[in-house]
Coordinates of C-alpha atoms and ligand atoms in Angstrom, one line a residue:
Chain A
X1 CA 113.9 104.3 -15.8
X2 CA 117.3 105.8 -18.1
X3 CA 117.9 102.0 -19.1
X4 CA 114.2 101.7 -19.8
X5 CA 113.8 104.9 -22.2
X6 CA 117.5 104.0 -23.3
X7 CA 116.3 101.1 -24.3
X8 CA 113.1 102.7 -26.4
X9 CA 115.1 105.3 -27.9
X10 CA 117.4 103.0 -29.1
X11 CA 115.1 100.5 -31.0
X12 CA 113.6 104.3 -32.1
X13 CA 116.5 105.3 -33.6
X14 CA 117.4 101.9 -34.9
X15 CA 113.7 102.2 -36.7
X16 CA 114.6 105.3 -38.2
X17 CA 118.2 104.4 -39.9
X18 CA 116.1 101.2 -41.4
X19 CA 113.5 103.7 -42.9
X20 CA 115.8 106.2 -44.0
X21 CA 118.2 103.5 -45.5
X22 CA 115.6 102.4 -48.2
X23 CA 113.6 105.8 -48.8
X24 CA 112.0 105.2 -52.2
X25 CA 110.3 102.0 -50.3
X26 CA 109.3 104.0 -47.3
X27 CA 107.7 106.9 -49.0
X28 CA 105.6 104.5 -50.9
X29 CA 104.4 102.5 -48.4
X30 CA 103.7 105.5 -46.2
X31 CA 101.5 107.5 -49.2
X32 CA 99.6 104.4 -49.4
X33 CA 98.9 104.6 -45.7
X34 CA 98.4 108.6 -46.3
X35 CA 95.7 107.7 -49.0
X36 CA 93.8 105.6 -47.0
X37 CA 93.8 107.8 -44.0
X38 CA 93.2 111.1 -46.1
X39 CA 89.4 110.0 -47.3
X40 CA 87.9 109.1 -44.1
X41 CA 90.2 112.2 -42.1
X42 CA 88.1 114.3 -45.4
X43 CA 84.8 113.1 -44.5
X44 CA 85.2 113.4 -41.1
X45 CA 86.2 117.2 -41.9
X46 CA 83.5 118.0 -44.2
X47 CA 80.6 116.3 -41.8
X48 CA 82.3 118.8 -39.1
X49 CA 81.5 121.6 -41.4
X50 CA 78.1 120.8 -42.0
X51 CA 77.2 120.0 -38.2
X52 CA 78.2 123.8 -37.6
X53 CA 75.8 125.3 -40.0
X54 CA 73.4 123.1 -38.7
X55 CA 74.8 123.8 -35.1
X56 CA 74.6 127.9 -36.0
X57 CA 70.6 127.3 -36.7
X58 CA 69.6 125.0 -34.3
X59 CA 67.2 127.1 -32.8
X60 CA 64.5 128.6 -35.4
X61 CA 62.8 131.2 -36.0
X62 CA 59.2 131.9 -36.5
X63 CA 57.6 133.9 -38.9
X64 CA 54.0 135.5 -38.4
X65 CA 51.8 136.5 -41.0
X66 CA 49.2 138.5 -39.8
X67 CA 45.8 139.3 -42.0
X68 CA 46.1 142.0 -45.0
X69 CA 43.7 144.2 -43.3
X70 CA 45.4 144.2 -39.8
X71 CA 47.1 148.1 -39.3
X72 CA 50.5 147.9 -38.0
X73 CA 49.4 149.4 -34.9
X74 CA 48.3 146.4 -33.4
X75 CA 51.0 144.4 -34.9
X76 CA 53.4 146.6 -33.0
X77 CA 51.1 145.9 -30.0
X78 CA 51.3 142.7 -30.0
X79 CA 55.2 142.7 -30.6
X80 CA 55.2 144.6 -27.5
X81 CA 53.0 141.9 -25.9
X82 CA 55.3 138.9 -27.2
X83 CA 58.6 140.5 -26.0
X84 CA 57.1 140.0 -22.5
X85 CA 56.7 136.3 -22.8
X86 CA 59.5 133.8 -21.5
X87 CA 61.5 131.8 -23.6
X88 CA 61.2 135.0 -26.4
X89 CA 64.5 136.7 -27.4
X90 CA 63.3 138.6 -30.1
X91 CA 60.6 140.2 -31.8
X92 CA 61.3 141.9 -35.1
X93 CA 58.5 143.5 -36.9
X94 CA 58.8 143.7 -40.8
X95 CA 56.2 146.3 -42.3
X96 CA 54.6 145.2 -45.6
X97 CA 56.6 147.9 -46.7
X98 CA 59.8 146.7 -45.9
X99 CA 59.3 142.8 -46.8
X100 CA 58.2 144.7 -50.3
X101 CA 61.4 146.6 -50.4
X102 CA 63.7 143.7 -48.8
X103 CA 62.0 141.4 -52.2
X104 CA 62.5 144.3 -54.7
X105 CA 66.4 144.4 -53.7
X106 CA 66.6 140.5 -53.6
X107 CA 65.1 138.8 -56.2
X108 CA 64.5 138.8 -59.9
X109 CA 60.7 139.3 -59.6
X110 CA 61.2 143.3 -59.1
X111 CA 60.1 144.1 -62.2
X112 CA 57.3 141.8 -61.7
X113 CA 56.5 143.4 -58.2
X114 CA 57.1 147.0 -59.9
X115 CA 54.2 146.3 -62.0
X116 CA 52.0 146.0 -59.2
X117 CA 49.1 148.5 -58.3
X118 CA 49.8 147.8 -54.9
X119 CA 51.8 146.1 -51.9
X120 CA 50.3 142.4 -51.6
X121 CA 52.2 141.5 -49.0
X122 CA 51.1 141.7 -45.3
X123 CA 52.7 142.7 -42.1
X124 CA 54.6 140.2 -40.2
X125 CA 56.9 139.4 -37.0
X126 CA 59.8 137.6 -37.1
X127 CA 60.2 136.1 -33.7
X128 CA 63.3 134.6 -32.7
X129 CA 62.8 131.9 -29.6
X130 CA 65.6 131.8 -26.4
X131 CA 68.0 129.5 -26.8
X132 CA 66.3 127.0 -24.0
X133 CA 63.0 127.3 -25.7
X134 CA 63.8 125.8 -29.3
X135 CA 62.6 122.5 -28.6
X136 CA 60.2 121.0 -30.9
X137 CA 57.5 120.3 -28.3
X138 CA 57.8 124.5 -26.5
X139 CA 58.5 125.4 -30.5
X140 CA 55.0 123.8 -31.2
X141 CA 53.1 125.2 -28.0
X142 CA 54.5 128.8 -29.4
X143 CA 53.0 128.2 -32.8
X144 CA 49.7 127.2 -31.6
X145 CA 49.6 130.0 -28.9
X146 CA 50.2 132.4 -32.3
X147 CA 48.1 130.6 -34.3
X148 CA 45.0 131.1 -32.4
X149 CA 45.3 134.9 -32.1
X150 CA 42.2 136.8 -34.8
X151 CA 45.0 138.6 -36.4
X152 CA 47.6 136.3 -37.3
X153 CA 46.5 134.4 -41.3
X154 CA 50.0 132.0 -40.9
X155 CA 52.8 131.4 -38.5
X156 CA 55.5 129.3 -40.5
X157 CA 57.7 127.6 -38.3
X158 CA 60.6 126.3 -41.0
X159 CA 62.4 123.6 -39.5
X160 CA 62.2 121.6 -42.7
X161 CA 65.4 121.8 -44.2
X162 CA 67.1 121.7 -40.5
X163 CA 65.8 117.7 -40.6
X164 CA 66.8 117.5 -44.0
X165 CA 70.0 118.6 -42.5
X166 CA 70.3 116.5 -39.6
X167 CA 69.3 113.2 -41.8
X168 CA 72.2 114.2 -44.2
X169 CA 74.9 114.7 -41.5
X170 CA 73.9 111.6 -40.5
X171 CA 74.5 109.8 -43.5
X172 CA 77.9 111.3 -43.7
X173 CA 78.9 110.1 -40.3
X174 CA 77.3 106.9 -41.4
X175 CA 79.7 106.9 -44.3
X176 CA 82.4 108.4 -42.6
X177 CA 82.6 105.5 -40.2
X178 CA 82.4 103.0 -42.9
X179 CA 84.8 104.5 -45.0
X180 CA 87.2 105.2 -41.9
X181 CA 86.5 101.6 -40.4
X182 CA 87.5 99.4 -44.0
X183 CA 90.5 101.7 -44.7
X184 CA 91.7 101.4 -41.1
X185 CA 91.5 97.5 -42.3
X186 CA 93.7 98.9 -44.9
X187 CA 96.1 100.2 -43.1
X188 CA 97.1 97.5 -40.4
X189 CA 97.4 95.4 -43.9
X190 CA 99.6 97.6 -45.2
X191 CA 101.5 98.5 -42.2
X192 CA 101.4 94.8 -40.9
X193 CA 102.6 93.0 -45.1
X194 CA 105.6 95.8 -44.9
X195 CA 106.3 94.4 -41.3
X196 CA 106.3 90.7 -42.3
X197 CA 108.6 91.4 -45.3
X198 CA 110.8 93.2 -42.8
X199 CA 111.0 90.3 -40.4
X200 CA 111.6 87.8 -43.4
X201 CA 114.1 90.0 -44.8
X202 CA 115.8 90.1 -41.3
X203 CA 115.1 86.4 -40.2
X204 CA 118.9 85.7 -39.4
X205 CA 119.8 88.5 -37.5
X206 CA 116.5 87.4 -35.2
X207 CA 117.4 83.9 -34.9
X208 CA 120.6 85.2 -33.6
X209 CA 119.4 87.6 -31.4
X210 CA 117.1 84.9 -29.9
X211 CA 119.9 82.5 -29.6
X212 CA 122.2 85.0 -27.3
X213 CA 119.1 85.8 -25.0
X214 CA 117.3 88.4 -26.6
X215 CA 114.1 88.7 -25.3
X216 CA 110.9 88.3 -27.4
X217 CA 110.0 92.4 -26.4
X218 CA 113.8 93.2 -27.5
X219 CA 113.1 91.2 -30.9
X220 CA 109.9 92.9 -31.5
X221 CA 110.4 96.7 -29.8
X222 CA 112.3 97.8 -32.9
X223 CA 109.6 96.8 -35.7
X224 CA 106.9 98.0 -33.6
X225 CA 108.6 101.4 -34.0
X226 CA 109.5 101.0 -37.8
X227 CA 104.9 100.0 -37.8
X228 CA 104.5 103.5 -35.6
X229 CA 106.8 105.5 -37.4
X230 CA 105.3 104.4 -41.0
X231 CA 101.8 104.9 -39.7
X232 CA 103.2 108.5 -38.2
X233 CA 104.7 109.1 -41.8
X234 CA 101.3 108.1 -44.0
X235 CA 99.1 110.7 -41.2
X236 CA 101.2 113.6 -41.7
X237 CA 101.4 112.9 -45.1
X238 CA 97.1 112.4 -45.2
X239 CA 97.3 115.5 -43.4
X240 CA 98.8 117.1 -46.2
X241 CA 96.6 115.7 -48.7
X242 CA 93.6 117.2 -46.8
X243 CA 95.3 120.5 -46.2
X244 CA 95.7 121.2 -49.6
X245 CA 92.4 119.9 -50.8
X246 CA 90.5 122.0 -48.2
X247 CA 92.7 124.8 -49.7
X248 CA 91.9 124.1 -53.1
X249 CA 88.0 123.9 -53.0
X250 CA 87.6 126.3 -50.4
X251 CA 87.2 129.2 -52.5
X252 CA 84.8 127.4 -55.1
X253 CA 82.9 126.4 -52.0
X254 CA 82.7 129.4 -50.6
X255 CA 80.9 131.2 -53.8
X256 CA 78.7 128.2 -54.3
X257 CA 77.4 128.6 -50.7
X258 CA 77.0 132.0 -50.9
X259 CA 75.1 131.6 -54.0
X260 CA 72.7 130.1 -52.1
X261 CA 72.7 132.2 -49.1
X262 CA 74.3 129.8 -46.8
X263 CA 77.3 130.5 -44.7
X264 CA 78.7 127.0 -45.2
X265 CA 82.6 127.0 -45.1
X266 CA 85.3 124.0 -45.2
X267 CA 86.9 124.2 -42.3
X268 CA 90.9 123.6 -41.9
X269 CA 92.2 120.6 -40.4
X270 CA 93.6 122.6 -37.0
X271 CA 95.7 121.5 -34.7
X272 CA 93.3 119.6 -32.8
X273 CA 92.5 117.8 -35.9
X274 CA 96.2 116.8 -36.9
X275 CA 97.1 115.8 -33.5
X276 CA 94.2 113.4 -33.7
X277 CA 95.2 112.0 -37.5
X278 CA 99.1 111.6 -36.2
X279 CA 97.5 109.7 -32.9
X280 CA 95.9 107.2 -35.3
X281 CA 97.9 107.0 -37.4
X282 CA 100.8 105.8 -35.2
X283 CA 98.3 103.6 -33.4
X284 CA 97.3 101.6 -36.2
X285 CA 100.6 101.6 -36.8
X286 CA 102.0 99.9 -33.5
X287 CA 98.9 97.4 -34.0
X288 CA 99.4 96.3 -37.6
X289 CA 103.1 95.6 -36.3
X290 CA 102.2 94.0 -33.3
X291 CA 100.1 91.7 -35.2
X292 CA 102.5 90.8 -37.8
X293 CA 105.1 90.8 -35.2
X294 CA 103.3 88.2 -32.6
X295 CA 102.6 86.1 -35.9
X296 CA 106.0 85.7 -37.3
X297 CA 108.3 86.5 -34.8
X298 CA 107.2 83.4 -33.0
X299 CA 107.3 81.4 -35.8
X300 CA 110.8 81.7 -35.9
X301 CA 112.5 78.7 -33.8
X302 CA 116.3 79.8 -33.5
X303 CA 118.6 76.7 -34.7
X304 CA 122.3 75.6 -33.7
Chain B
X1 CA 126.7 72.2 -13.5
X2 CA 125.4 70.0 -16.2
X3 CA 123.5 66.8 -15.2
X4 CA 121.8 64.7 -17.7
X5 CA 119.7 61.3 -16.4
X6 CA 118.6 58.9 -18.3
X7 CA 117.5 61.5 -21.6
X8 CA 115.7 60.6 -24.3
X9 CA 115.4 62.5 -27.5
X10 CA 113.1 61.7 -30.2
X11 CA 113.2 64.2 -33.1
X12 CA 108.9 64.7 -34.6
X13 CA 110.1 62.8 -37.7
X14 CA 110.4 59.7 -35.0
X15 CA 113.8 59.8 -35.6
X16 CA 115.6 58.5 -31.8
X17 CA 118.6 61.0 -31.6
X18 CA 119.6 60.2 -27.8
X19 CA 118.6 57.3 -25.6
X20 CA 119.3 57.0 -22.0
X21 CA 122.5 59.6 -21.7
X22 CA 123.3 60.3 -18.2
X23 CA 126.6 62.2 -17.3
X24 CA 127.8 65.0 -14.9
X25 CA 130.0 67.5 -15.6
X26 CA 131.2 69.8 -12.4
X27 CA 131.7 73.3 -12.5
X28 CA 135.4 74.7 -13.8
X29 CA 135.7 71.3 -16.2
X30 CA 136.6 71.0 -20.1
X31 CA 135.0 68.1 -21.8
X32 CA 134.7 67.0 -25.1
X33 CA 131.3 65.7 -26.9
X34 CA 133.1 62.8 -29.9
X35 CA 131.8 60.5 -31.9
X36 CA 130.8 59.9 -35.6
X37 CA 128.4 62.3 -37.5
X38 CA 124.8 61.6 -36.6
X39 CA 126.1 60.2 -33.1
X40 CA 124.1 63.3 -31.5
X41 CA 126.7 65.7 -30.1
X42 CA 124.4 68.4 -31.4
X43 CA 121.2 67.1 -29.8
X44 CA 122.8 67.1 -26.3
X45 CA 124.3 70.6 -26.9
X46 CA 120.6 71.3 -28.1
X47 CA 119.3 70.1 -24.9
X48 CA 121.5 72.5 -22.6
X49 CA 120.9 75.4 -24.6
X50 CA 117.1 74.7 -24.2
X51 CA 117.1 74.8 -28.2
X52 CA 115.3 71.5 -27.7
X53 CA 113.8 69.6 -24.9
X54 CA 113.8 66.2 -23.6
X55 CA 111.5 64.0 -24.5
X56 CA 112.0 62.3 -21.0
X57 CA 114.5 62.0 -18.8
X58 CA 116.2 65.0 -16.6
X59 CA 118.5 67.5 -18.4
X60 CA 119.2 70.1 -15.0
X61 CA 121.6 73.0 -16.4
X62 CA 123.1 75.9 -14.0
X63 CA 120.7 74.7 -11.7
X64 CA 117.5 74.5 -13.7
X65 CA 115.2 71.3 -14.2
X66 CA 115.0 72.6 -17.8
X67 CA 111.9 71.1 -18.7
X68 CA 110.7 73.5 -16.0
X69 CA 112.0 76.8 -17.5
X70 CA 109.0 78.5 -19.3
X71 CA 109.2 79.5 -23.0
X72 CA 109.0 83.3 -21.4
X73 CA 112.2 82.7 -18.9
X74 CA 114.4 81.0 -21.9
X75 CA 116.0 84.3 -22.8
X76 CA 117.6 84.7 -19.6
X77 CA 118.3 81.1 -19.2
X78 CA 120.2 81.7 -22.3
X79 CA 122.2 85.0 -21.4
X80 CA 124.0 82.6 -18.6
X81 CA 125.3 80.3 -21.6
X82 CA 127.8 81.0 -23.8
X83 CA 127.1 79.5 -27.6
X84 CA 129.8 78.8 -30.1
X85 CA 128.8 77.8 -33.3
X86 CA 130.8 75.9 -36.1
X87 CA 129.5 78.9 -39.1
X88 CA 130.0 81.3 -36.1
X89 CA 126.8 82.9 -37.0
X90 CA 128.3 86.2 -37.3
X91 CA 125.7 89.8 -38.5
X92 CA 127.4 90.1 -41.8
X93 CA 126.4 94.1 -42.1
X94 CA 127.2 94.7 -38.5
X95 CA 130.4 95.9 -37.2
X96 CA 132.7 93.5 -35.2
X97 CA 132.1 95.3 -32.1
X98 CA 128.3 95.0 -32.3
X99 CA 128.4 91.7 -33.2
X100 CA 130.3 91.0 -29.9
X101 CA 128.5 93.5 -27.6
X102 CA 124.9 91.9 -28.9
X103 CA 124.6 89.5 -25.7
X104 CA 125.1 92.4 -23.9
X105 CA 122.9 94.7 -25.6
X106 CA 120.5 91.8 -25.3
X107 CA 121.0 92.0 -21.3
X108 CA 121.3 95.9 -21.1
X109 CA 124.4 96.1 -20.6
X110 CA 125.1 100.1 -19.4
X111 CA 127.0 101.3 -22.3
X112 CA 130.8 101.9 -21.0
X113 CA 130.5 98.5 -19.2
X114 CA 129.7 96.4 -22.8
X115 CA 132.4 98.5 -23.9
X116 CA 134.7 97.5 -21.8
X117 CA 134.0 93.8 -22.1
X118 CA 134.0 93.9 -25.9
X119 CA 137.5 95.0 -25.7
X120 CA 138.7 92.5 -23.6
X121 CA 136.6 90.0 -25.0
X122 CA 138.3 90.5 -28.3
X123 CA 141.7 91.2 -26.8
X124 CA 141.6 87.3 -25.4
X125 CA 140.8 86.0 -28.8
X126 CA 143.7 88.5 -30.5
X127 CA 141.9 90.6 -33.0
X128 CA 141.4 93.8 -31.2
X129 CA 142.9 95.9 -33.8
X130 CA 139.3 94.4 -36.1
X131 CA 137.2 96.3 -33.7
X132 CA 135.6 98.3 -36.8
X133 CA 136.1 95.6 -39.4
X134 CA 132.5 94.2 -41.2
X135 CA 132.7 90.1 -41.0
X136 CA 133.2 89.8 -44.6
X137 CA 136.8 91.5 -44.3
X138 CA 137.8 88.6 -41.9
X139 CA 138.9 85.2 -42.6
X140 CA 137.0 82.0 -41.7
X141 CA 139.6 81.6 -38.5
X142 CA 139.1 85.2 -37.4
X143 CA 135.1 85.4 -38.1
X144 CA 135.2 82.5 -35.8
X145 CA 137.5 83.4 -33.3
X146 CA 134.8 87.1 -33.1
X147 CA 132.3 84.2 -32.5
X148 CA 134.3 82.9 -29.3
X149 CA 135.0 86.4 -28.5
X150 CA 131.0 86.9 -28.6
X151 CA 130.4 83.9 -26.0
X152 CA 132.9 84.6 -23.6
X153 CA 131.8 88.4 -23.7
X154 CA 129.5 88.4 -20.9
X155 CA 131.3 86.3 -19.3
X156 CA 129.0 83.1 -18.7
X157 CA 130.0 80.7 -16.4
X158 CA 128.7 77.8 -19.2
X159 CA 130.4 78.0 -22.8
X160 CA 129.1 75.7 -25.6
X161 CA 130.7 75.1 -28.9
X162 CA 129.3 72.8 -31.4
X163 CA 132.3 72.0 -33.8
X164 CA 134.3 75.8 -33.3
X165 CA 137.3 73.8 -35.3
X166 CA 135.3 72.1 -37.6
X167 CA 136.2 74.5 -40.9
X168 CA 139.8 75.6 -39.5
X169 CA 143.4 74.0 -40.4
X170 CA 145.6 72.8 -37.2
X171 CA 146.9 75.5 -36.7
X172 CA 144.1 77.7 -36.1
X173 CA 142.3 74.8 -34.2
X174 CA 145.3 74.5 -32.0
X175 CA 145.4 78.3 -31.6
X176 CA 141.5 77.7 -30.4
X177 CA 142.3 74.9 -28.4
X178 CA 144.3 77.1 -26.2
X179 CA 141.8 79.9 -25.9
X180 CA 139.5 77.2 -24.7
X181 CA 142.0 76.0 -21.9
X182 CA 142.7 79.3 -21.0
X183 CA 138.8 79.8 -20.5
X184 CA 139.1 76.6 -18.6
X185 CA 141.9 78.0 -16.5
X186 CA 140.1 80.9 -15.5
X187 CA 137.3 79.2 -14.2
X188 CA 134.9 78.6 -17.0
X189 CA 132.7 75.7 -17.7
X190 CA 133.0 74.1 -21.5
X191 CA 131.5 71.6 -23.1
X192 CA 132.1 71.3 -27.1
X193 CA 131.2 69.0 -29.3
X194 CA 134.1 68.2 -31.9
X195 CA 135.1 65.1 -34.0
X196 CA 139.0 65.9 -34.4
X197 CA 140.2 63.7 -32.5
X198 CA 144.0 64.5 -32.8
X199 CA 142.9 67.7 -31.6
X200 CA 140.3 66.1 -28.4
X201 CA 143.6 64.1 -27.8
X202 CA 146.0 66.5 -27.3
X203 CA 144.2 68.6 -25.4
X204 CA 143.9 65.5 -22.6
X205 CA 140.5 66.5 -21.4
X206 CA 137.7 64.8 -20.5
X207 CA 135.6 62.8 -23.2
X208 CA 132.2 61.6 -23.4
X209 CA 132.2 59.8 -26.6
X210 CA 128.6 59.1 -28.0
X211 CA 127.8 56.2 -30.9
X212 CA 124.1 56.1 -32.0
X213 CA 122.4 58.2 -29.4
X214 CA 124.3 56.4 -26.3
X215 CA 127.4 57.5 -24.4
X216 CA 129.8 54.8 -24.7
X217 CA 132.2 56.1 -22.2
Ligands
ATP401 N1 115.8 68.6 -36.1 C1 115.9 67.3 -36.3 N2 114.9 66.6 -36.8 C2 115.0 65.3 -37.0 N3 116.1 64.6 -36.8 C3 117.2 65.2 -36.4 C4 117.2 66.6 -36.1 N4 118.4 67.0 -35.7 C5 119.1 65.9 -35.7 N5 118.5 64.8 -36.1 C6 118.9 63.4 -36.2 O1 119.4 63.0 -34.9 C7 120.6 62.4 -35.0 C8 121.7 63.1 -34.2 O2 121.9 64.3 -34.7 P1 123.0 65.3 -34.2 O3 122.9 66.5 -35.0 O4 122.8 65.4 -32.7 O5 124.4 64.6 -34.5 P2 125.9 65.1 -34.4 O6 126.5 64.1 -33.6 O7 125.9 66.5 -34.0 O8 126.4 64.9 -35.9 P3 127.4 65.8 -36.7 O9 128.8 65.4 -36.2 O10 127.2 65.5 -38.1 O11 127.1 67.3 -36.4 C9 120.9 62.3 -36.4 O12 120.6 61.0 -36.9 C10 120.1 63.3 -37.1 O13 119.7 62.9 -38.4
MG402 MG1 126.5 68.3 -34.9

């Protein structure tokens, strides 16, 4: 077991005093492993963000509109009624009064609604379903059950833009994936060229390693380490790069979402989200080494 | 220790480097590989060093048939043979302690035991005081003296040296000449492959003297 992780720690720190011995060549090769691994890592962060707006309305609510001439005695009525029904959270009942206030305060048609003789708008419910009754089938057995009261003139059940939603997160995982899957590609190239050259550059000192008895996991152990470290070195550096872009456009984000009423935010990369982008990074690593490492190691036939 | 029986060696350019070479050589004995260049000294040093295999005939080394040794178990076939080579094949950026500890790194060695036997490695071949010298700081005699000094230190009962006097005057070569006795002396199995004959000669060991691929005697 010590002669084991003697062994590792050794090719580890042998791996690091190559890397830090030529370190204009290393940083370069690890920001173009940090480039490739920053867009997808970005995507994948941004889809996150939009999933949880779209998580935080999952279930929808309902508006009632109930007929102009129905008094707001048997609105509150049947409020009381509804709040008695299962799969019901909440009943809140807007007065024509206070939708016409709530518009005057909102929106640029104030002066508009100032001008008129009268409130047009009618009394309405907002009903808020249980968590366990937002389905689309119980959702739609709701809206019929409301529907067919005398009272009510519309029940609008707004689960539009929520698809709209869902069919764009999609998409972004979609490209996510595709984005993350080809620049993967790009980094075992990377990591496994800068390997090769490494081996080639290092050719003799394998041959003789080979011909005293090295075996082919000594000869390979210390560039799979230089492949896991560079792939370490690119993710923490991508991590970087997405830190301080979230940082940057978080702010002009922010006002652009509020400015539409949505509480959309970037979210930061988190630990969880670093410790995922260093674990894939150094896995790539390891395998863009062991590729080029099984390829021309072997191809080397010590000579005497 | 060594026993080849009717080998054949046939290069992939069809080129026939051996033909029927048998010989024994017991355990404890110095012999000498001679003959002219191209006679195939290095093939049959090849063929015990499982650099190359036979294309018929038995080569049996330390015990092992070696055309049954798999690819997988020739690294620790190898760490029981000692290798000598005429450009000593020395790490030009690595000191001259790692270049002789590397067959013990190689068989993880614990650290204070390759130490050990790095310093009396190099203390038998005289160039202790270089323990922290870089190759290039050496002469030809000395780098290849370090390569001895990396064969023996593991202390293998087989050493091998293809030519280890080939680019040094007589008087280094004799100097080598009595390492290799003293190896002898303690026990050691050699078998190197030289064509200075004054030197083969004076040494009075055993020959096997090869002309075209066949051991004439
Ligand atoms: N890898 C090879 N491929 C093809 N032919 C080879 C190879 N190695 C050696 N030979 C041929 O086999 C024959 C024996 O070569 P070998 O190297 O064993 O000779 P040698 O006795 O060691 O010669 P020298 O004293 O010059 O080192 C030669 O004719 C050589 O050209
Ligand atoms: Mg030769």
């Amino acid at each position: 077991m010590i002669g084991w992780l003697s062994r590792h720690l050794q090719a580890l720190v042998f791996a690091l005093g190559r890397l830090a011995r030529a370190p204009v060549a290393t940083l370069f090769t690890a920001v173009v492993i940090a480039i490739a691994l920053a867009l997808p890592a970005g995507f994948l962060l941004l889809t996150h963000s939009v999933r949880d707006v779209a998580g935080n309305a999952t279930t929808v609510d309902l508006t009632v509109y109930f007929k102009r001439e129905v008094p707001l005695e048997s609105v509150q009525q049947l409020a009381a009624h509804l709040r008695q029904r299962n799969g019901i959270e909440s009943v809140a009942v807007i007065t024509a009064d206070d939708a016409l206030a709530l518009m005057r305060k909102d929106s640029s048609l104030a002066e508009a609604l100032g001008a008129l003789p009268d409130n047009p708008l009618p009394h309405a419910l907002s009903i808020h379903p249980a968590a366990d009754a937002s389905s689309s089938t119980s959702l739609g057995a709701l809206r019929q059950y409301l529907t067919a009261w005398p009272e009510v003139e519309l029940v609008q059940l707004d689960s539009d833009w929520v698809r709209r939603l869902d069919a764009i997160l999609l998409l972004m995982q979609r490209i996510t994936l595709g984005i993350g899957t080809l620049l993967g590609f790009g980094v075992l190239a990377v990591i496994g060229n800068t390997i090769r050259l490494e081996i080639n550059g290092r050719r003799q000192e394998i041959e003789i390693t080979q011909l005293v008895g090295g075996s082919a996991a000594f000869v390979r152990r210390p560039f799979l380490y230089t492949g896991a470290l560079y792939g370490l070195l690119g993710s923490l550096l991508a991590a970087g790069i997405v830190h301080t872009a979230v940082a940057l456009v978080a702010g002009p984000v922010d006002q652009l979402a509020r400015s539409y009423g949505s509480q959309f935010a970037l979210q930061p990369l988190g630990g969880q989200g670093l410790g995922l982008m260093l674990a894939v990074g150094a896995l790539l690593g390891l395998a863009g080494a062991w590729l080029a490492a099984a390829r021309h190691i072997s191809r080397l036939q010590p000579r005497a | 220790m060594i026993r080849f029986d009717r080998v054949y060696k046939r290069y992939p350019n069809g080129r026939e480097a051996l033909s029927s070479v048998s010989f024994d050589i017991g355990a404890g004995e110095m012999v000498f590989l001679t003959g002219r260049s191209g006679a195939g000294k290095s093939s049959v040093l090849r063929l015990i060093t499982l650099l190359e295999r036979p294309t018929r005939g038995l080569v049996n080394v330390l015990g092992h048939d070696t055309q049954r040794v798999s690819v997988s178990k020739v690294p620790s076939f190898r760490r029981q043979v000692g290798m000598v080579f005429q450009d000593h094949r020395l790490l030009a950026e690595r000191s001259v302690f790692d270049n002789v500890a590397l067959p013990l790194v190689v068989a993880h060695t614990p650290l204070r035991e390759t130490d050990k036997r790095v310093r009396a490695a190099l203390d038998q071949v005289g160039l202790l005081d270089r323990i922290q010298a870089l190759p290039g700081e050496l002469s030809v005699g000395e780098q290849q003296r370090i390569g001895i000094a990396r064969a023996i230190a593991p202390r293998p009962a087989l050493i091998v040296a293809d030519e280890p006097t080939g680019n040094l005057d007589p008087q280094l070569s004799r100097e080598i000449l009595g390492l290799f006795c003293r190896l002898r002396d303690a026990g050691s199995t050699l078998v190197i492959a030289s064509h200075d004959m004054a030197l083969v000669n004076e040494s009075g060991a055993r020959q096997i003297h090869l002309d075209g691929g066949r051991v004439i005697s």
